[in-house]
Amino acid sequence: MNTKKTYAGIPEEFGNLSTSKIVIIPVPYDGTSTWQKGADKGPQAFLDASENMELYDIETDSEVYKEGIYLADAITENSSPEAMVEEVHQITKKYINRNKFVTVFGGEHSISIGTIRAFSERFNNLTVLHIDAHADLRKEYEGSKCNHACAVYEANLNTNLVQVGIRSMDISEKRNMNTDKVFFAHDMAVNEDWMEDVVDQLTENVFITFDLDALDPSIMPSTGTPEPGGLLYYETLEFLKQVFKEKNVVGFDMVELCPNKNEKSSDFLAAKLFYKMLSYKFASNEDSYDTGEENNKENSFSKLAKFKNDEDEY
């Protein structure tokens, strides 16, 4: 896939690594999906759609791309699920260590094992906010612990995992599930206060992993495993805006766009939602967010990170 261009076609001055506050890492991987294949095409479809967005966000009255958004080289390791996860882990950690706001676009949900691993190593008292139709809590599936069905098993052990929108799972996953922190779609449908209830379960530092099949297939049909009864667009924005406002979102990933050449609205929805999340982050961020390799000033982001190995090399 082509990642030589800037993200969304922004001017090169806003796409340089040294001055950008935000990094996007594409991971075109689809090695373990079990129904509709094509999530490996998701990052390119997302990038193509992003080039056709208006870059002014009306709601936040902002142009978040001016914070600087660096489009990293795609991670193409696919020799095994385990090798892919480790590559995502290391590359993500590298950019976190440079004080960037790191985001990742997949690919299938197994990529999140690597992203979550990197963030949980770097941030204390981390919540993983898992927005998805599926529980993804299997310890192992089809011979691998790095299967898409295992996407948040490790997060459940090592972080404060809060799951939202769940409406499909295997009975075996109940053994691994903390039901006090799971918001099932059928309960959300009749609970006016579900957004506040979710926020109450979050710690200060939050990483969001957003599987696009959390959205209802009426607005997001192009995903590998669509499930009826999902979130709609404006309630999703309302919820995300509340999370970004009340908590310190340290990064996020978005996964499971399975593009269809005859249906482009899903690609565009993913692009808009991703940009919205960036807009919410920086519209609500009152901190100075200094960046750059030569910057030695400690900023609010680095205070929250654990940064065990500042001299990590990759």
PDB file of C-alpha atoms in Angstrom:
ATOM      1  CA  MET A   1       0.000   0.000   0.000  1.00  0.00           C
ATOM      2  CA  ASN A   2       1.082   3.575  -0.618  1.00  0.00           C
ATOM      3  CA  THR A   3       1.948   5.590   2.470  1.00  0.00           C
ATOM      4  CA  LYS A   4       4.290   8.028   0.721  1.00  0.00           C
ATOM      5  CA  LYS A   5       1.592  10.685   0.607  1.00  0.00           C
ATOM      6  CA  THR A   6       0.632  12.769   3.598  1.00  0.00           C
ATOM      7  CA  TYR A   7      -2.445  11.770   5.587  1.00  0.00           C
ATOM      8  CA  ALA A   8      -5.616  13.176   3.997  1.00  0.00           C
ATOM      9  CA  GLY A   9      -3.493  15.098   1.519  1.00  0.00           C
ATOM     10  CA  ILE A  10      -2.532  17.684   4.136  1.00  0.00           C
ATOM     11  CA  PRO A  11       0.311  20.080   3.285  1.00  0.00           C
ATOM     12  CA  GLU A  12       3.747  18.581   3.897  1.00  0.00           C
ATOM     13  CA  GLU A  13       4.466  21.171   6.583  1.00  0.00           C
ATOM     14  CA  PHE A  14       1.817  19.467   8.734  1.00  0.00           C
ATOM     15  CA  GLY A  15       2.974  15.931   7.932  1.00  0.00           C
ATOM     16  CA  ASN A  16       6.565  15.949   9.224  1.00  0.00           C
ATOM     17  CA  LEU A  17       7.431  13.546  12.020  1.00  0.00           C
ATOM     18  CA  SER A  18       9.594  16.008  13.932  1.00  0.00           C
ATOM     19  CA  THR A  19       6.835  18.607  14.288  1.00  0.00           C
ATOM     20  CA  SER A  20       3.692  16.456  14.262  1.00  0.00           C
ATOM     21  CA  LYS A  21       1.871  15.758  17.517  1.00  0.00           C
ATOM     22  CA  ILE A  22      -0.058  12.825  16.025  1.00  0.00           C
ATOM     23  CA  VAL A  23       1.145   9.623  14.360  1.00  0.00           C
ATOM     24  CA  ILE A  24      -1.017   7.231  12.322  1.00  0.00           C
ATOM     25  CA  ILE A  25       0.349   3.712  11.776  1.00  0.00           C
ATOM     26  CA  PRO A  26      -1.432   1.627   9.098  1.00  0.00           C
ATOM     27  CA  VAL A  27      -1.417  -2.154   9.629  1.00  0.00           C
ATOM     28  CA  PRO A  28      -2.860  -3.941   6.571  1.00  0.00           C
ATOM     29  CA  TYR A  29      -3.102  -7.383   8.184  1.00  0.00           C
ATOM     30  CA  ASP A  30      -5.829 -10.004   7.746  1.00  0.00           C
ATOM     31  CA  GLY A  31      -4.174 -13.277   8.690  1.00  0.00           C
ATOM     32  CA  THR A  32      -6.658 -14.803  11.146  1.00  0.00           C
ATOM     33  CA  SER A  33     -10.132 -13.541  10.207  1.00  0.00           C
ATOM     34  CA  THR A  34     -12.641 -16.354   9.893  1.00  0.00           C
ATOM     35  CA  TRP A  35     -15.478 -15.099   7.702  1.00  0.00           C
ATOM     36  CA  GLN A  36     -15.236 -12.251   5.188  1.00  0.00           C
ATOM     37  CA  LYS A  37     -11.666 -11.490   4.196  1.00  0.00           C
ATOM     38  CA  GLY A  38     -10.481  -8.034   3.165  1.00  0.00           C
ATOM     39  CA  ALA A  39      -9.507  -6.159   6.338  1.00  0.00           C
ATOM     40  CA  ASP A  40      -5.973  -5.935   4.933  1.00  0.00           C
ATOM     41  CA  LYS A  41      -7.430  -3.547   2.341  1.00  0.00           C
ATOM     42  CA  GLY A  42      -8.943  -1.398   5.099  1.00  0.00           C
ATOM     43  CA  PRO A  43      -6.022   0.999   5.698  1.00  0.00           C
ATOM     44  CA  GLN A  44      -5.726   1.970   2.048  1.00  0.00           C
ATOM     45  CA  ALA A  45      -9.484   2.472   1.723  1.00  0.00           C
ATOM     46  CA  PHE A  46      -9.401   4.595   4.886  1.00  0.00           C
ATOM     47  CA  LEU A  47      -6.543   6.710   3.527  1.00  0.00           C
ATOM     48  CA  ASP A  48      -8.232   7.120   0.141  1.00  0.00           C
ATOM     49  CA  ALA A  49     -11.474   8.244   1.805  1.00  0.00           C
ATOM     50  CA  SER A  50      -9.556  10.596   4.108  1.00  0.00           C
ATOM     51  CA  GLU A  51      -8.225  12.477   1.097  1.00  0.00           C
ATOM     52  CA  ASN A  52     -11.808  13.409   0.236  1.00  0.00           C
ATOM     53  CA  MET A  53     -12.807  14.797   3.645  1.00  0.00           C
ATOM     54  CA  GLU A  54     -13.297  18.426   4.533  1.00  0.00           C
ATOM     55  CA  LEU A  55     -10.634  19.105   7.167  1.00  0.00           C
ATOM     56  CA  TYR A  56     -12.577  21.715   9.126  1.00  0.00           C
ATOM     57  CA  ASP A  57     -14.647  20.137  11.896  1.00  0.00           C
ATOM     58  CA  ILE A  58     -17.813  22.156  12.424  1.00  0.00           C
ATOM     59  CA  GLU A  59     -18.687  20.782  15.852  1.00  0.00           C
ATOM     60  CA  THR A  60     -15.334  21.569  17.488  1.00  0.00           C
ATOM     61  CA  ASP A  61     -14.627  24.611  15.284  1.00  0.00           C
ATOM     62  CA  SER A  62     -11.154  23.232  14.651  1.00  0.00           C
ATOM     63  CA  GLU A  63      -8.736  21.965  12.015  1.00  0.00           C
ATOM     64  CA  VAL A  64      -6.937  19.264  13.926  1.00  0.00           C
ATOM     65  CA  TYR A  65      -4.539  18.459  11.080  1.00  0.00           C
ATOM     66  CA  LYS A  66      -2.733  21.695  11.945  1.00  0.00           C
ATOM     67  CA  GLU A  67      -1.505  19.965  15.110  1.00  0.00           C
ATOM     68  CA  GLY A  68       0.595  17.886  12.708  1.00  0.00           C
ATOM     69  CA  ILE A  69      -0.290  14.350  11.625  1.00  0.00           C
ATOM     70  CA  TYR A  70       2.516  12.050  10.515  1.00  0.00           C
ATOM     71  CA  LEU A  71       1.591   9.050   8.375  1.00  0.00           C
ATOM     72  CA  ALA A  72       4.043   6.304   9.315  1.00  0.00           C
ATOM     73  CA  ASP A  73       5.120   3.492   7.028  1.00  0.00           C
ATOM     74  CA  ALA A  74       2.671   0.622   6.998  1.00  0.00           C
ATOM     75  CA  ILE A  75       3.531  -2.406   9.110  1.00  0.00           C
ATOM     76  CA  THR A  76       3.539  -5.293   6.643  1.00  0.00           C
ATOM     77  CA  GLU A  77       4.928  -8.125   8.779  1.00  0.00           C
ATOM     78  CA  ASN A  78       2.701 -11.142   8.078  1.00  0.00           C
ATOM     79  CA  SER A  79       4.903 -14.200   8.551  1.00  0.00           C
ATOM     80  CA  SER A  80       2.792 -15.195  11.566  1.00  0.00           C
ATOM     81  CA  PRO A  81       0.204 -13.582  13.854  1.00  0.00           C
ATOM     82  CA  GLU A  82       2.774 -13.556  16.661  1.00  0.00           C
ATOM     83  CA  ALA A  83       5.397 -11.802  14.524  1.00  0.00           C
ATOM     84  CA  MET A  84       2.846  -9.204  13.404  1.00  0.00           C
ATOM     85  CA  VAL A  85       1.771  -8.491  16.981  1.00  0.00           C
ATOM     86  CA  GLU A  86       5.376  -8.034  18.109  1.00  0.00           C
ATOM     87  CA  GLU A  87       6.125  -5.694  15.200  1.00  0.00           C
ATOM     88  CA  VAL A  88       3.062  -3.575  16.035  1.00  0.00           C
ATOM     89  CA  HIS A  89       4.110  -3.582  19.686  1.00  0.00           C
ATOM     90  CA  GLN A  90       7.628  -2.347  18.959  1.00  0.00           C
ATOM     91  CA  ILE A  91       6.709   0.279  16.361  1.00  0.00           C
ATOM     92  CA  THR A  92       3.903   1.658  18.521  1.00  0.00           C
ATOM     93  CA  LYS A  93       6.215   1.852  21.519  1.00  0.00           C
ATOM     94  CA  LYS A  94       8.838   3.654  19.447  1.00  0.00           C
ATOM     95  CA  TYR A  95       6.450   6.485  18.607  1.00  0.00           C
ATOM     96  CA  ILE A  96       5.014   6.677  22.132  1.00  0.00           C
ATOM     97  CA  ASN A  97       8.581   7.146  23.352  1.00  0.00           C
ATOM     98  CA  ARG A  98       8.840  10.178  21.077  1.00  0.00           C
ATOM     99  CA  ASN A  99       5.920  11.786  22.935  1.00  0.00           C
ATOM    100  CA  LYS A 100       3.525  11.404  20.024  1.00  0.00           C
ATOM    101  CA  PHE A 101      -0.206  10.807  20.246  1.00  0.00           C
ATOM    102  CA  VAL A 102      -0.150   7.404  18.563  1.00  0.00           C
ATOM    103  CA  THR A 103      -3.053   5.965  16.575  1.00  0.00           C
ATOM    104  CA  VAL A 104      -3.227   2.760  14.556  1.00  0.00           C
ATOM    105  CA  PHE A 105      -5.552   1.759  11.710  1.00  0.00           C
ATOM    106  CA  GLY A 106      -5.978  -1.934  10.864  1.00  0.00           C
ATOM    107  CA  GLY A 107      -6.424  -4.523   9.649  1.00  0.00           C
ATOM    108  CA  GLU A 108      -8.196  -7.116  11.682  1.00  0.00           C
ATOM    109  CA  HIS A 109      -8.557  -6.828  15.447  1.00  0.00           C
ATOM    110  CA  SER A 110      -5.558  -9.005  16.295  1.00  0.00           C
ATOM    111  CA  ILE A 111      -3.349  -5.977  15.634  1.00  0.00           C
ATOM    112  CA  SER A 112      -4.706  -4.466  18.859  1.00  0.00           C
ATOM    113  CA  ILE A 113      -2.870  -7.046  20.951  1.00  0.00           C
ATOM    114  CA  GLY A 114       0.337  -5.261  19.949  1.00  0.00           C
ATOM    115  CA  THR A 115      -0.965  -1.717  20.352  1.00  0.00           C
ATOM    116  CA  ILE A 116      -2.500  -2.410  23.761  1.00  0.00           C
ATOM    117  CA  ARG A 117       0.687  -4.130  24.902  1.00  0.00           C
ATOM    118  CA  ALA A 118       2.720  -1.031  24.040  1.00  0.00           C
ATOM    119  CA  PHE A 119       0.352   1.376  25.785  1.00  0.00           C
ATOM    120  CA  SER A 120      -0.017  -0.789  28.896  1.00  0.00           C
ATOM    121  CA  GLU A 121       3.767  -0.830  29.254  1.00  0.00           C
ATOM    122  CA  ARG A 122       3.922   2.937  29.060  1.00  0.00           C
ATOM    123  CA  PHE A 123       0.930   4.172  31.051  1.00  0.00           C
ATOM    124  CA  ASN A 124       0.031   3.553  34.668  1.00  0.00           C
ATOM    125  CA  ASN A 125      -3.475   2.561  35.696  1.00  0.00           C
ATOM    126  CA  LEU A 126      -4.627   2.177  32.094  1.00  0.00           C
ATOM    127  CA  THR A 127      -8.182   1.469  30.992  1.00  0.00           C
ATOM    128  CA  VAL A 128      -8.704  -0.211  27.645  1.00  0.00           C
ATOM    129  CA  LEU A 129     -12.073   0.937  26.355  1.00  0.00           C
ATOM    130  CA  HIS A 130     -13.103  -1.813  23.951  1.00  0.00           C
ATOM    131  CA  ILE A 131     -15.933  -0.782  21.609  1.00  0.00           C
ATOM    132  CA  ASP A 132     -17.020  -3.819  19.618  1.00  0.00           C
ATOM    133  CA  ALA A 133     -19.841  -6.181  18.705  1.00  0.00           C
ATOM    134  CA  HIS A 134     -17.759  -9.168  19.866  1.00  0.00           C
ATOM    135  CA  ALA A 135     -16.217 -10.011  23.223  1.00  0.00           C
ATOM    136  CA  ASP A 136     -12.839 -11.139  21.752  1.00  0.00           C
ATOM    137  CA  LEU A 137     -11.912 -12.817  25.045  1.00  0.00           C
ATOM    138  CA  ARG A 138     -10.749 -16.230  23.916  1.00  0.00           C
ATOM    139  CA  LYS A 139      -7.372 -17.200  25.353  1.00  0.00           C
ATOM    140  CA  GLU A 140      -6.516 -19.007  22.112  1.00  0.00           C
ATOM    141  CA  TYR A 141      -8.291 -19.640  18.838  1.00  0.00           C
ATOM    142  CA  GLU A 142      -7.329 -21.844  15.894  1.00  0.00           C
ATOM    143  CA  GLY A 143      -3.943 -22.552  17.436  1.00  0.00           C
ATOM    144  CA  SER A 144      -2.882 -18.964  18.166  1.00  0.00           C
ATOM    145  CA  LYS A 145      -3.140 -16.562  21.098  1.00  0.00           C
ATOM    146  CA  CYS A 146      -2.792 -13.743  18.553  1.00  0.00           C
ATOM    147  CA  ASN A 147      -6.038 -14.477  16.728  1.00  0.00           C
ATOM    148  CA  HIS A 148      -8.624 -11.747  16.175  1.00  0.00           C
ATOM    149  CA  ALA A 149     -10.918 -13.641  18.565  1.00  0.00           C
ATOM    150  CA  CYS A 150      -8.314 -13.094  21.308  1.00  0.00           C
ATOM    151  CA  ALA A 151      -7.897  -9.350  20.735  1.00  0.00           C
ATOM    152  CA  VAL A 152      -8.488  -8.208  24.327  1.00  0.00           C
ATOM    153  CA  TYR A 153      -7.737 -11.348  26.331  1.00  0.00           C
ATOM    154  CA  GLU A 154      -4.346  -9.972  27.369  1.00  0.00           C
ATOM    155  CA  ALA A 155      -5.848  -6.551  28.106  1.00  0.00           C
ATOM    156  CA  ASN A 156      -8.327  -8.249  30.433  1.00  0.00           C
ATOM    157  CA  LEU A 157      -5.392  -9.579  32.463  1.00  0.00           C
ATOM    158  CA  ASN A 158      -3.170  -6.499  32.461  1.00  0.00           C
ATOM    159  CA  THR A 159      -5.445  -3.451  32.296  1.00  0.00           C
ATOM    160  CA  ASN A 160      -8.841  -2.181  33.398  1.00  0.00           C
ATOM    161  CA  LEU A 161     -10.852  -3.538  30.467  1.00  0.00           C
ATOM    162  CA  VAL A 162     -14.263  -1.949  29.856  1.00  0.00           C
ATOM    163  CA  GLN A 163     -16.306  -3.392  26.975  1.00  0.00           C
ATOM    164  CA  VAL A 164     -19.092  -1.522  25.172  1.00  0.00           C
ATOM    165  CA  GLY A 165     -21.606  -2.652  22.550  1.00  0.00           C
ATOM    166  CA  ILE A 166     -21.075  -6.403  22.954  1.00  0.00           C
ATOM    167  CA  ARG A 167     -23.759  -8.509  21.296  1.00  0.00           C
ATOM    168  CA  SER A 168     -21.984 -11.663  20.115  1.00  0.00           C
ATOM    169  CA  MET A 169     -19.767 -14.118  22.025  1.00  0.00           C
ATOM    170  CA  ASP A 170     -19.026 -17.753  22.715  1.00  0.00           C
ATOM    171  CA  ILE A 171     -20.195 -19.194  26.021  1.00  0.00           C
ATOM    172  CA  SER A 172     -16.588 -20.046  26.902  1.00  0.00           C
ATOM    173  CA  GLU A 173     -15.764 -16.335  27.034  1.00  0.00           C
ATOM    174  CA  LYS A 174     -18.029 -15.863  30.062  1.00  0.00           C
ATOM    175  CA  ARG A 175     -15.303 -17.430  32.203  1.00  0.00           C
ATOM    176  CA  ASN A 176     -12.921 -14.634  31.268  1.00  0.00           C
ATOM    177  CA  MET A 177     -15.401 -11.785  31.428  1.00  0.00           C
ATOM    178  CA  ASN A 178     -15.865  -9.237  34.204  1.00  0.00           C
ATOM    179  CA  THR A 179     -19.571  -8.653  33.672  1.00  0.00           C
ATOM    180  CA  ASP A 180     -19.542  -5.553  35.893  1.00  0.00           C
ATOM    181  CA  LYS A 181     -17.463  -3.865  33.202  1.00  0.00           C
ATOM    182  CA  VAL A 182     -19.281  -5.173  30.148  1.00  0.00           C
ATOM    183  CA  PHE A 183     -22.031  -3.110  28.552  1.00  0.00           C
ATOM    184  CA  PHE A 184     -24.120  -5.406  26.403  1.00  0.00           C
ATOM    185  CA  ALA A 185     -25.955  -3.843  23.475  1.00  0.00           C
ATOM    186  CA  HIS A 186     -29.363  -5.126  24.574  1.00  0.00           C
ATOM    187  CA  ASP A 187     -28.936  -3.455  27.977  1.00  0.00           C
ATOM    188  CA  MET A 188     -27.650  -0.219  26.468  1.00  0.00           C
ATOM    189  CA  ALA A 189     -30.765  -0.025  24.307  1.00  0.00           C
ATOM    190  CA  VAL A 190     -32.959   0.444  27.393  1.00  0.00           C
ATOM    191  CA  ASN A 191     -30.552   2.333  29.668  1.00  0.00           C
ATOM    192  CA  GLU A 192     -30.545   6.102  29.129  1.00  0.00           C
ATOM    193  CA  ASP A 193     -27.540   6.480  31.407  1.00  0.00           C
ATOM    194  CA  TRP A 194     -25.236   3.932  29.807  1.00  0.00           C
ATOM    195  CA  MET A 195     -22.706   6.546  28.703  1.00  0.00           C
ATOM    196  CA  GLU A 196     -22.296   7.936  32.209  1.00  0.00           C
ATOM    197  CA  ASP A 197     -22.161   4.403  33.606  1.00  0.00           C
ATOM    198  CA  VAL A 198     -19.317   3.534  31.231  1.00  0.00           C
ATOM    199  CA  VAL A 199     -17.340   6.682  32.084  1.00  0.00           C
ATOM    200  CA  ASP A 200     -17.684   5.848  35.786  1.00  0.00           C
ATOM    201  CA  GLN A 201     -15.781   2.607  35.128  1.00  0.00           C
ATOM    202  CA  LEU A 202     -12.825   4.305  33.414  1.00  0.00           C
ATOM    203  CA  THR A 203      -9.549   5.242  35.064  1.00  0.00           C
ATOM    204  CA  GLU A 204      -7.834   8.539  34.208  1.00  0.00           C
ATOM    205  CA  ASN A 205      -5.719   7.136  31.353  1.00  0.00           C
ATOM    206  CA  VAL A 206      -7.743   5.518  28.559  1.00  0.00           C
ATOM    207  CA  PHE A 207      -6.757   3.710  25.377  1.00  0.00           C
ATOM    208  CA  ILE A 208      -9.639   3.128  22.939  1.00  0.00           C
ATOM    209  CA  THR A 209      -9.777   0.135  20.634  1.00  0.00           C
ATOM    210  CA  PHE A 210     -12.646   0.676  18.214  1.00  0.00           C
ATOM    211  CA  ASP A 211     -13.842  -2.247  16.110  1.00  0.00           C
ATOM    212  CA  LEU A 212     -16.053  -0.816  13.386  1.00  0.00           C
ATOM    213  CA  ASP A 213     -18.491  -3.710  13.687  1.00  0.00           C
ATOM    214  CA  ALA A 214     -19.603  -2.046  16.939  1.00  0.00           C
ATOM    215  CA  LEU A 215     -21.586   0.202  14.596  1.00  0.00           C
ATOM    216  CA  ASP A 216     -24.894  -0.973  13.233  1.00  0.00           C
ATOM    217  CA  PRO A 217     -24.572  -2.564   9.775  1.00  0.00           C
ATOM    218  CA  SER A 218     -27.179  -0.109   8.494  1.00  0.00           C
ATOM    219  CA  ILE A 219     -24.432   2.533   8.630  1.00  0.00           C
ATOM    220  CA  MET A 220     -21.330   0.277   8.541  1.00  0.00           C
ATOM    221  CA  PRO A 221     -21.991  -2.714   6.286  1.00  0.00           C
ATOM    222  CA  SER A 222     -18.381  -3.098   5.125  1.00  0.00           C
ATOM    223  CA  THR A 223     -16.893  -5.066   7.967  1.00  0.00           C
ATOM    224  CA  GLY A 224     -15.903  -8.702   8.213  1.00  0.00           C
ATOM    225  CA  THR A 225     -18.478  -9.773  10.791  1.00  0.00           C
ATOM    226  CA  PRO A 226     -21.471  -7.382  10.805  1.00  0.00           C
ATOM    227  CA  GLU A 227     -23.882  -7.839  13.703  1.00  0.00           C
ATOM    228  CA  PRO A 228     -27.389  -6.336  13.929  1.00  0.00           C
ATOM    229  CA  GLY A 229     -28.257  -4.035  16.804  1.00  0.00           C
ATOM    230  CA  GLY A 230     -25.188  -1.807  16.856  1.00  0.00           C
ATOM    231  CA  LEU A 231     -24.385   1.794  17.679  1.00  0.00           C
ATOM    232  CA  LEU A 232     -25.548   4.625  15.456  1.00  0.00           C
ATOM    233  CA  TYR A 233     -23.431   7.594  14.414  1.00  0.00           C
ATOM    234  CA  TYR A 234     -24.541  10.446  16.654  1.00  0.00           C
ATOM    235  CA  GLU A 235     -24.820   8.384  19.817  1.00  0.00           C
ATOM    236  CA  THR A 236     -21.299   7.139  19.106  1.00  0.00           C
ATOM    237  CA  LEU A 237     -20.035  10.712  18.759  1.00  0.00           C
ATOM    238  CA  GLU A 238     -21.830  11.787  21.929  1.00  0.00           C
ATOM    239  CA  PHE A 239     -20.217   8.954  23.860  1.00  0.00           C
ATOM    240  CA  LEU A 240     -16.730   9.503  22.461  1.00  0.00           C
ATOM    241  CA  LYS A 241     -16.915  13.239  23.082  1.00  0.00           C
ATOM    242  CA  GLN A 242     -17.752  12.564  26.722  1.00  0.00           C
ATOM    243  CA  VAL A 243     -14.847  10.140  27.114  1.00  0.00           C
ATOM    244  CA  PHE A 244     -12.344  12.540  25.542  1.00  0.00           C
ATOM    245  CA  LYS A 245     -13.637  15.410  27.676  1.00  0.00           C
ATOM    246  CA  GLU A 246     -13.598  13.628  31.020  1.00  0.00           C
ATOM    247  CA  LYS A 247     -10.574  11.331  30.668  1.00  0.00           C
ATOM    248  CA  ASN A 248      -7.026  11.447  29.316  1.00  0.00           C
ATOM    249  CA  VAL A 249      -7.238   9.422  26.116  1.00  0.00           C
ATOM    250  CA  VAL A 250      -3.621   8.413  25.440  1.00  0.00           C
ATOM    251  CA  GLY A 251      -4.170   6.828  22.020  1.00  0.00           C
ATOM    252  CA  PHE A 252      -6.558   4.717  19.990  1.00  0.00           C
ATOM    253  CA  ASP A 253      -6.804   2.183  17.216  1.00  0.00           C
ATOM    254  CA  MET A 254      -9.550   1.456  14.698  1.00  0.00           C
ATOM    255  CA  VAL A 255      -9.968  -1.930  13.047  1.00  0.00           C
ATOM    256  CA  GLU A 256     -12.047  -4.246  10.852  1.00  0.00           C
ATOM    257  CA  LEU A 257     -12.911  -2.044   7.895  1.00  0.00           C
ATOM    258  CA  CYS A 258     -13.473  -4.592   5.124  1.00  0.00           C
ATOM    259  CA  PRO A 259     -13.961  -2.385   2.071  1.00  0.00           C
ATOM    260  CA  ASN A 260     -16.410  -3.156  -0.703  1.00  0.00           C
ATOM    261  CA  LYS A 261     -15.709  -1.522  -4.072  1.00  0.00           C
ATOM    262  CA  ASN A 262     -19.450  -1.044  -4.564  1.00  0.00           C
ATOM    263  CA  GLU A 263     -20.061   0.558  -1.145  1.00  0.00           C
ATOM    264  CA  LYS A 264     -17.841   3.523  -0.273  1.00  0.00           C
ATOM    265  CA  SER A 265     -19.898   5.060   2.528  1.00  0.00           C
ATOM    266  CA  SER A 266     -18.326   2.746   5.115  1.00  0.00           C
ATOM    267  CA  ASP A 267     -14.829   3.850   4.104  1.00  0.00           C
ATOM    268  CA  PHE A 268     -15.867   7.463   4.465  1.00  0.00           C
ATOM    269  CA  LEU A 269     -17.569   6.869   7.813  1.00  0.00           C
ATOM    270  CA  ALA A 270     -14.353   5.311   9.144  1.00  0.00           C
ATOM    271  CA  ALA A 271     -12.329   8.261   7.875  1.00  0.00           C
ATOM    272  CA  LYS A 272     -14.701  10.819   9.404  1.00  0.00           C
ATOM    273  CA  LEU A 273     -14.951   8.981  12.732  1.00  0.00           C
ATOM    274  CA  PHE A 274     -11.175   8.726  13.007  1.00  0.00           C
ATOM    275  CA  TYR A 275     -10.790  12.452  12.300  1.00  0.00           C
ATOM    276  CA  LYS A 276     -13.576  13.238  14.783  1.00  0.00           C
ATOM    277  CA  MET A 277     -11.720  11.343  17.493  1.00  0.00           C
ATOM    278  CA  LEU A 278      -8.578  13.360  16.781  1.00  0.00           C
ATOM    279  CA  SER A 279     -10.654  16.552  16.846  1.00  0.00           C
ATOM    280  CA  TYR A 280     -12.155  15.643  20.229  1.00  0.00           C
ATOM    281  CA  LYS A 281      -8.729  14.867  21.645  1.00  0.00           C
ATOM    282  CA  PHE A 282      -7.126  18.139  20.704  1.00  0.00           C
ATOM    283  CA  ALA A 283     -10.189  20.345  21.117  1.00  0.00           C
ATOM    284  CA  SER A 284     -10.388  19.175  24.748  1.00  0.00           C
ATOM    285  CA  ASN A 285      -6.641  19.221  25.351  1.00  0.00           C
ATOM    286  CA  GLU A 286      -5.652  22.377  27.208  1.00  0.00           C
ATOM    287  CA  ASP A 287      -2.092  21.221  27.834  1.00  0.00           C
ATOM    288  CA  SER A 288       0.901  22.444  25.911  1.00  0.00           C
ATOM    289  CA  TYR A 289       1.855  19.473  23.789  1.00  0.00           C
ATOM    290  CA  ASP A 290       5.443  20.117  22.803  1.00  0.00           C
ATOM    291  CA  THR A 291       7.016  17.683  20.389  1.00  0.00           C
ATOM    292  CA  GLY A 292      10.264  17.092  18.560  1.00  0.00           C
ATOM    293  CA  GLU A 293      13.387  15.109  19.141  1.00  0.00           C
ATOM    294  CA  GLU A 294      15.294  18.088  20.501  1.00  0.00           C
ATOM    295  CA  ASN A 295      12.616  19.043  23.005  1.00  0.00           C
ATOM    296  CA  ASN A 296      13.708  18.236  26.549  1.00  0.00           C
ATOM    297  CA  LYS A 297      10.853  20.000  28.297  1.00  0.00           C
ATOM    298  CA  GLU A 298       8.706  17.557  30.255  1.00  0.00           C
ATOM    299  CA  ASN A 299       5.119  17.835  29.063  1.00  0.00           C
ATOM    300  CA  SER A 300       1.859  16.580  30.530  1.00  0.00           C
ATOM    301  CA  PHE A 301       1.864  13.541  28.249  1.00  0.00           C
ATOM    302  CA  SER A 302       5.278  12.323  29.373  1.00  0.00           C
ATOM    303  CA  LYS A 303       4.372  12.751  33.040  1.00  0.00           C
ATOM    304  CA  LEU A 304       1.610  10.207  32.606  1.00  0.00           C
ATOM    305  CA  ALA A 305       3.709   7.689  30.715  1.00  0.00           C
ATOM    306  CA  LYS A 306       5.954   5.177  32.406  1.00  0.00           C
ATOM    307  CA  PHE A 307       8.760   5.484  29.831  1.00  0.00           C
ATOM    308  CA  LYS A 308      10.789   2.672  31.349  1.00  0.00           C
ATOM    309  CA  ASN A 309      13.262   2.627  28.484  1.00  0.00           C
ATOM    310  CA  ASP A 310      13.736   6.131  27.120  1.00  0.00           C
ATOM    311  CA  GLU A 311      16.712   4.939  25.127  1.00  0.00           C
ATOM    312  CA  ASP A 312      14.769   2.170  23.380  1.00  0.00           C
ATOM    313  CA  GLU A 313      15.958   1.685  19.868  1.00  0.00           C
ATOM    314  CA  TYR A 314      14.179  -0.087  17.118  1.00  0.00           C
TER     315      TYR A 314
END
